[in-house]
GROMACS .gro file of C-alpha atoms in nm:
model
  222
    1MET     CA    1  -3.104  -1.029  -3.459
    2SER     CA    2  -3.033  -0.809  -3.762
    3GLU     CA    3  -2.798  -0.552  -3.614
    4VAL     CA    4  -2.656  -0.443  -3.281
    5VAL     CA    5  -2.477  -0.127  -3.166
    6VAL     CA    6  -2.143  -0.219  -3.013
    7THR     CA    7  -1.940   0.034  -2.810
    8VAL     CA    8  -1.586  -0.061  -2.716
    9HIS     CA    9  -1.268   0.075  -2.568
   10GLY     CA   10  -0.928   0.029  -2.737
   11GLU     CA   11  -0.583   0.097  -2.599
   12HIS     CA   12  -0.219   0.052  -2.691
   13VAL     CA   13   0.108   0.122  -2.510
   14ALA     CA   14   0.459   0.147  -2.655
   15ARG     CA   15   0.786   0.164  -2.462
   16VAL     CA   16   1.092   0.298  -2.640
   17ALA     CA   17   1.441   0.406  -2.546
   18PRO     CA   18   1.479   0.781  -2.493
   19GLU     CA   19   1.674   1.000  -2.732
   20GLU     CA   20   1.718   1.302  -2.506
   21ALA     CA   21   1.770   1.376  -2.138
   22VAL     CA   22   1.662   1.711  -2.002
   23ALA     CA   23   1.864   1.802  -1.692
   24THR     CA   24   1.754   2.087  -1.469
   25LEU     CA   25   1.967   2.235  -1.196
   26VAL     CA   26   1.943   2.535  -0.968
   27VAL     CA   27   2.230   2.755  -0.857
   28ARG     CA   28   2.143   2.928  -0.533
   29ALA     CA   29   2.297   3.123  -0.246
   30GLU     CA   30   2.175   3.297   0.065
   31GLY     CA   31   2.331   3.533   0.314
   32ALA     CA   32   2.313   3.860   0.502
   33ALA     CA   33   2.442   4.076   0.213
   34ARG     CA   34   2.252   4.109  -0.112
   35GLU     CA   35   2.565   4.192  -0.312
   36ARG     CA   36   2.739   3.881  -0.186
   37VAL     CA   37   2.467   3.633  -0.280
   38VAL     CA   38   2.431   3.793  -0.624
   39HIS     CA   39   2.808   3.771  -0.674
   40ASP     CA   40   2.821   3.406  -0.564
   41VAL     CA   41   2.541   3.291  -0.790
   42SER     CA   42   2.690   3.480  -1.086
   43ALA     CA   43   3.032   3.324  -1.022
   44TRP     CA   44   2.892   2.972  -0.985
   45THR     CA   45   2.669   3.000  -1.292
   46ALA     CA   46   2.929   3.135  -1.536
   47PRO     CA   47   3.129   2.810  -1.576
   48LEU     CA   48   2.809   2.610  -1.624
   49ARG     CA   49   2.709   2.834  -1.913
   50ASP     CA   50   3.054   2.803  -2.068
   51GLU     CA   51   3.052   2.424  -2.038
   52LEU     CA   52   2.707   2.388  -2.188
   53ALA     CA   53   2.790   2.623  -2.474
   54THR     CA   54   3.093   2.407  -2.554
   55ALA     CA   55   2.888   2.086  -2.528
   56GLU     CA   56   2.628   2.232  -2.763
   57ALA     CA   57   2.893   2.328  -3.018
   58GLU     CA   58   3.034   1.975  -3.000
   59GLY     CA   59   2.693   1.811  -3.046
   60ARG     CA   60   2.658   1.659  -2.701
   61VAL     CA   61   2.383   1.902  -2.600
   62ALA     CA   62   2.092   1.987  -2.829
   63GLN     CA   63   2.005   2.309  -2.649
   64TRP     CA   64   2.034   2.477  -2.313
   65SER     CA   65   1.905   2.784  -2.132
   66SER     CA   66   1.938   2.971  -1.806
   67ASP     CA   67   1.683   3.194  -1.640
   68GLY     CA   68   1.755   3.544  -1.529
   69MET     CA   69   1.865   3.565  -1.169
   70SER     CA   70   1.593   3.586  -0.906
   71VAL     CA   71   1.681   3.783  -0.593
   72TRP     CA   72   1.460   3.820  -0.286
   73ALA     CA   73   1.480   3.883   0.085
   74GLU     CA   74   1.302   3.760   0.393
   75ARG     CA   75   1.310   3.856   0.760
   76PRO     CA   76   1.284   3.542   0.974
   77TRP     CA   77   1.147   3.531   1.327
   78ASN     CA   78   1.339   3.394   1.622
   79ALA     CA   79   1.198   3.170   1.895
   80GLU     CA   80   1.094   3.476   2.099
   81GLY     CA   81   0.887   3.618   1.812
   82LYS     CA   82   1.137   3.891   1.721
   83ARG     CA   83   1.204   3.979   1.358
   84LEU     CA   84   1.567   3.918   1.267
   85ALA     CA   85   1.787   4.090   1.012
   86PRO     CA   86   1.701   4.026   0.645
   87VAL     CA   87   1.832   3.714   0.474
   88PHE     CA   88   1.892   3.756   0.102
   89HIS     CA   89   1.847   3.479  -0.155
   90ALA     CA   90   1.954   3.452  -0.519
   91ALA     CA   91   1.892   3.170  -0.765
   92VAL     CA   92   1.934   3.082  -1.131
   93THR     CA   93   1.775   2.778  -1.303
   94VAL     CA   94   1.976   2.609  -1.579
   95THR     CA   95   1.823   2.355  -1.819
   96ALA     CA   96   2.014   2.144  -2.073
   97THR     CA   97   1.895   1.885  -2.325
   98PHE     CA   98   2.162   1.617  -2.363
   99THR     CA   99   2.175   1.375  -2.655
  100ASP     CA  100   2.495   1.209  -2.531
  101PHE     CA  101   2.406   1.022  -2.212
  102ASP     CA  102   2.766   0.935  -2.125
  103ALA     CA  103   2.850   1.305  -2.143
  104LEU     CA  104   2.554   1.379  -1.917
  105SER     CA  105   2.674   1.126  -1.659
  106ALA     CA  106   3.025   1.272  -1.658
  107TRP     CA  107   2.897   1.629  -1.637
  108ALA     CA  108   2.649   1.549  -1.359
  109SER     CA  109   2.917   1.369  -1.157
  110GLU     CA  110   3.134   1.679  -1.167
  111VAL     CA  111   2.889   1.965  -1.122
  112ILE     CA  112   2.676   1.808  -0.850
  113ALA     CA  113   2.968   1.843  -0.610
  114ARG     CA  114   3.010   2.216  -0.674
  115GLU     CA  115   2.911   2.472  -0.417
  116GLY     CA  116   2.566   2.617  -0.465
  117VAL     CA  117   2.465   2.372  -0.741
  118GLN     CA  118   2.171   2.136  -0.696
  119PHE     CA  119   2.010   1.907  -0.954
  120SER     CA  120   1.634   1.944  -0.936
  121GLY     CA  121   1.530   1.694  -1.201
  122LEU     CA  122   1.609   1.474  -1.499
  123GLU     CA  123   1.359   1.385  -1.769
  124TRP     CA  124   1.412   1.119  -2.036
  125ARG     CA  125   1.222   1.194  -2.354
  126LEU     CA  126   1.198   1.150  -2.731
  127SER     CA  127   1.289   1.399  -2.999
  128PRO     CA  128   0.987   1.594  -3.130
  129LEU     CA  129   0.986   1.408  -3.466
  130THR     CA  130   1.005   1.065  -3.304
  131LYS     CA  131   0.741   1.158  -3.048
  132ALA     CA  132   0.495   1.274  -3.316
  133ALA     CA  133   0.547   0.963  -3.531
  134LEU     CA  134   0.512   0.728  -3.234
  135GLU     CA  135   0.198   0.899  -3.111
  136ARG     CA  136   0.038   0.850  -3.454
  137SER     CA  137   0.141   0.485  -3.460
  138VAL     CA  138   0.016   0.416  -3.109
  139ALA     CA  139  -0.317   0.587  -3.180
  140ALA     CA  140  -0.364   0.374  -3.492
  141GLU     CA  141  -0.289   0.058  -3.292
  142ALA     CA  142  -0.548   0.160  -3.032
  143VAL     CA  143  -0.809   0.188  -3.309
  144THR     CA  144  -0.709  -0.157  -3.436
  145VAL     CA  145  -0.766  -0.299  -3.088
  146ALA     CA  146  -1.111  -0.138  -3.080
  147VAL     CA  147  -1.202  -0.290  -3.419
  148GLU     CA  148  -1.082  -0.635  -3.311
  149ARG     CA  149  -1.277  -0.613  -2.987
  150ALA     CA  150  -1.597  -0.507  -3.165
  151THR     CA  151  -1.554  -0.786  -3.418
  152ALA     CA  152  -1.516  -1.040  -3.138
  153TYR     CA  153  -1.839  -0.918  -2.977
  154ALA     CA  154  -2.022  -0.936  -3.310
  155ARG     CA  155  -1.910  -1.292  -3.380
  156ALA     CA  156  -2.012  -1.399  -3.031
  157LEU     CA  157  -2.361  -1.277  -3.120
  158GLY     CA  158  -2.362  -1.466  -3.449
  159LEU     CA  159  -2.302  -1.154  -3.659
  160SER     CA  160  -2.028  -1.130  -3.918
  161ALA     CA  161  -1.949  -0.766  -3.997
  162VAL     CA  162  -1.894  -0.440  -3.810
  163SER     CA  163  -1.903  -0.085  -3.942
  164ALA     CA  164  -1.764   0.207  -3.746
  165VAL     CA  165  -2.007   0.492  -3.684
  166GLU     CA  166  -1.811   0.694  -3.427
  167ILE     CA  167  -1.462   0.703  -3.280
  168ALA     CA  168  -1.309   0.946  -3.032
  169ASP     CA  169  -1.047   0.988  -2.765
  170ALA     CA  170  -1.153   0.812  -2.448
  171GLY     CA  171  -1.445   0.985  -2.279
  172MET     CA  172  -1.537   1.196  -2.583
  173LEU     CA  173  -1.807   0.992  -2.759
  174SER     CA  174  -2.124   1.193  -2.822
  175ASP     CA  175  -2.316   1.049  -2.525
  176ASP     CA  176  -2.020   0.952  -2.303
  177ARG     CA  177  -2.059   1.081  -1.949
  178GLY     CA  178  -1.761   0.898  -1.806
  179GLY     CA  179  -1.445   1.063  -1.923
  180ARG     CA  180  -1.141   0.842  -1.896
  181GLY     CA  181  -0.959   1.120  -2.076
  182GLU     CA  182  -0.660   0.935  -2.222
  183SER     CA  183  -0.554   1.026  -2.575
  184ALA     CA  184  -0.222   0.946  -2.736
  185ARG     CA  185   0.039   1.100  -2.512
  186PRO     CA  186   0.387   1.031  -2.383
  187LEU     CA  187   0.442   0.952  -2.019
  188MET     CA  188   0.779   1.108  -1.948
  189ALA     CA  189   1.025   0.912  -1.743
  190ARG     CA  190   1.165   1.133  -1.471
  191ALA     CA  191   1.442   1.116  -1.216
  192ALA     CA  192   1.561   1.347  -0.943
  193PHE     CA  193   1.887   1.413  -0.765
  194SER     CA  194   1.909   1.481  -0.396
  195GLY     CA  195   2.166   1.480  -0.125
  196ASP     CA  196   2.541   1.481  -0.161
  197ALA     CA  197   2.704   1.281  -0.438
  198GLY     CA  198   3.014   1.249  -0.222
  199GLY     CA  199   3.244   1.282  -0.519
  200ALA     CA  200   3.136   0.947  -0.667
  201ASP     CA  201   3.074   0.905  -1.038
  202ILE     CA  202   2.708   0.914  -1.138
  203ARG     CA  203   2.603   0.652  -1.394
  204LEU     CA  204   2.263   0.739  -1.531
  205GLN     CA  205   2.051   0.454  -1.667
  206PRO     CA  206   1.801   0.577  -1.928
  207ALA     CA  207   1.443   0.484  -1.853
  208ASP     CA  208   1.207   0.390  -2.136
  209VAL     CA  209   0.960   0.653  -2.249
  210VAL     CA  210   0.603   0.522  -2.240
  211VAL     CA  211   0.359   0.643  -2.506
  212SER     CA  212  -0.004   0.539  -2.462
  213ALA     CA  213  -0.329   0.590  -2.651
  214THR     CA  214  -0.687   0.508  -2.561
  215VAL     CA  215  -0.996   0.544  -2.779
  216ASP     CA  216  -1.366   0.477  -2.755
  217ALA     CA  217  -1.548   0.356  -3.066
  218ARG     CA  218  -1.903   0.272  -3.165
  219PHE     CA  219  -1.988   0.016  -3.435
  220ILE     CA  220  -2.293  -0.132  -3.601
  221ALA     CA  221  -2.265  -0.511  -3.605
  222ARG     CA  222  -2.465  -0.698  -3.871
   0.00000   0.00000   0.00000
């Protein structure tokens, strides 16, 4: 046996503590009068914007944003199939990226009890620079796993050396018809709020961010 083509799969996973928490909340109101729901949402959103602007200036928030207000109406039906008077809705989505998790816990504990405010999600993530560096590192480790696996196969066949001829993200080798489709990417840790906080303090426990990479590689073993 002079040489053999060896095709292997390599993977690596890293789990690291998050650096940022992206909180998303929605301020909404509904009622019979359009002007009233618009007024309520505007009044409830204004202090949130002020608080986040202050937190950003003090370094507790990296950035924040709020959408323009959405206003719409619907005419519900009653049990007898009759159209009722219009019900108006208004909503604003606010997103904030916190770097101080204690500040986030304190802020969430306070605002979640306010009228019209609902948390819709919380995402733990890495800063862009850390994410890019970790993705490169994890991808390199996945290649190392593929080399080690190919070398093990070669030695089991009584061969001593392997040379790479092709490497690609999983499912992207030239004749691969499978398609596992996993390249280096972060798996964001998410959380959601629901229900009534009941005035209790919220203590948020950061969840590790998982970054994974998978590769397929082809070698010549001699």
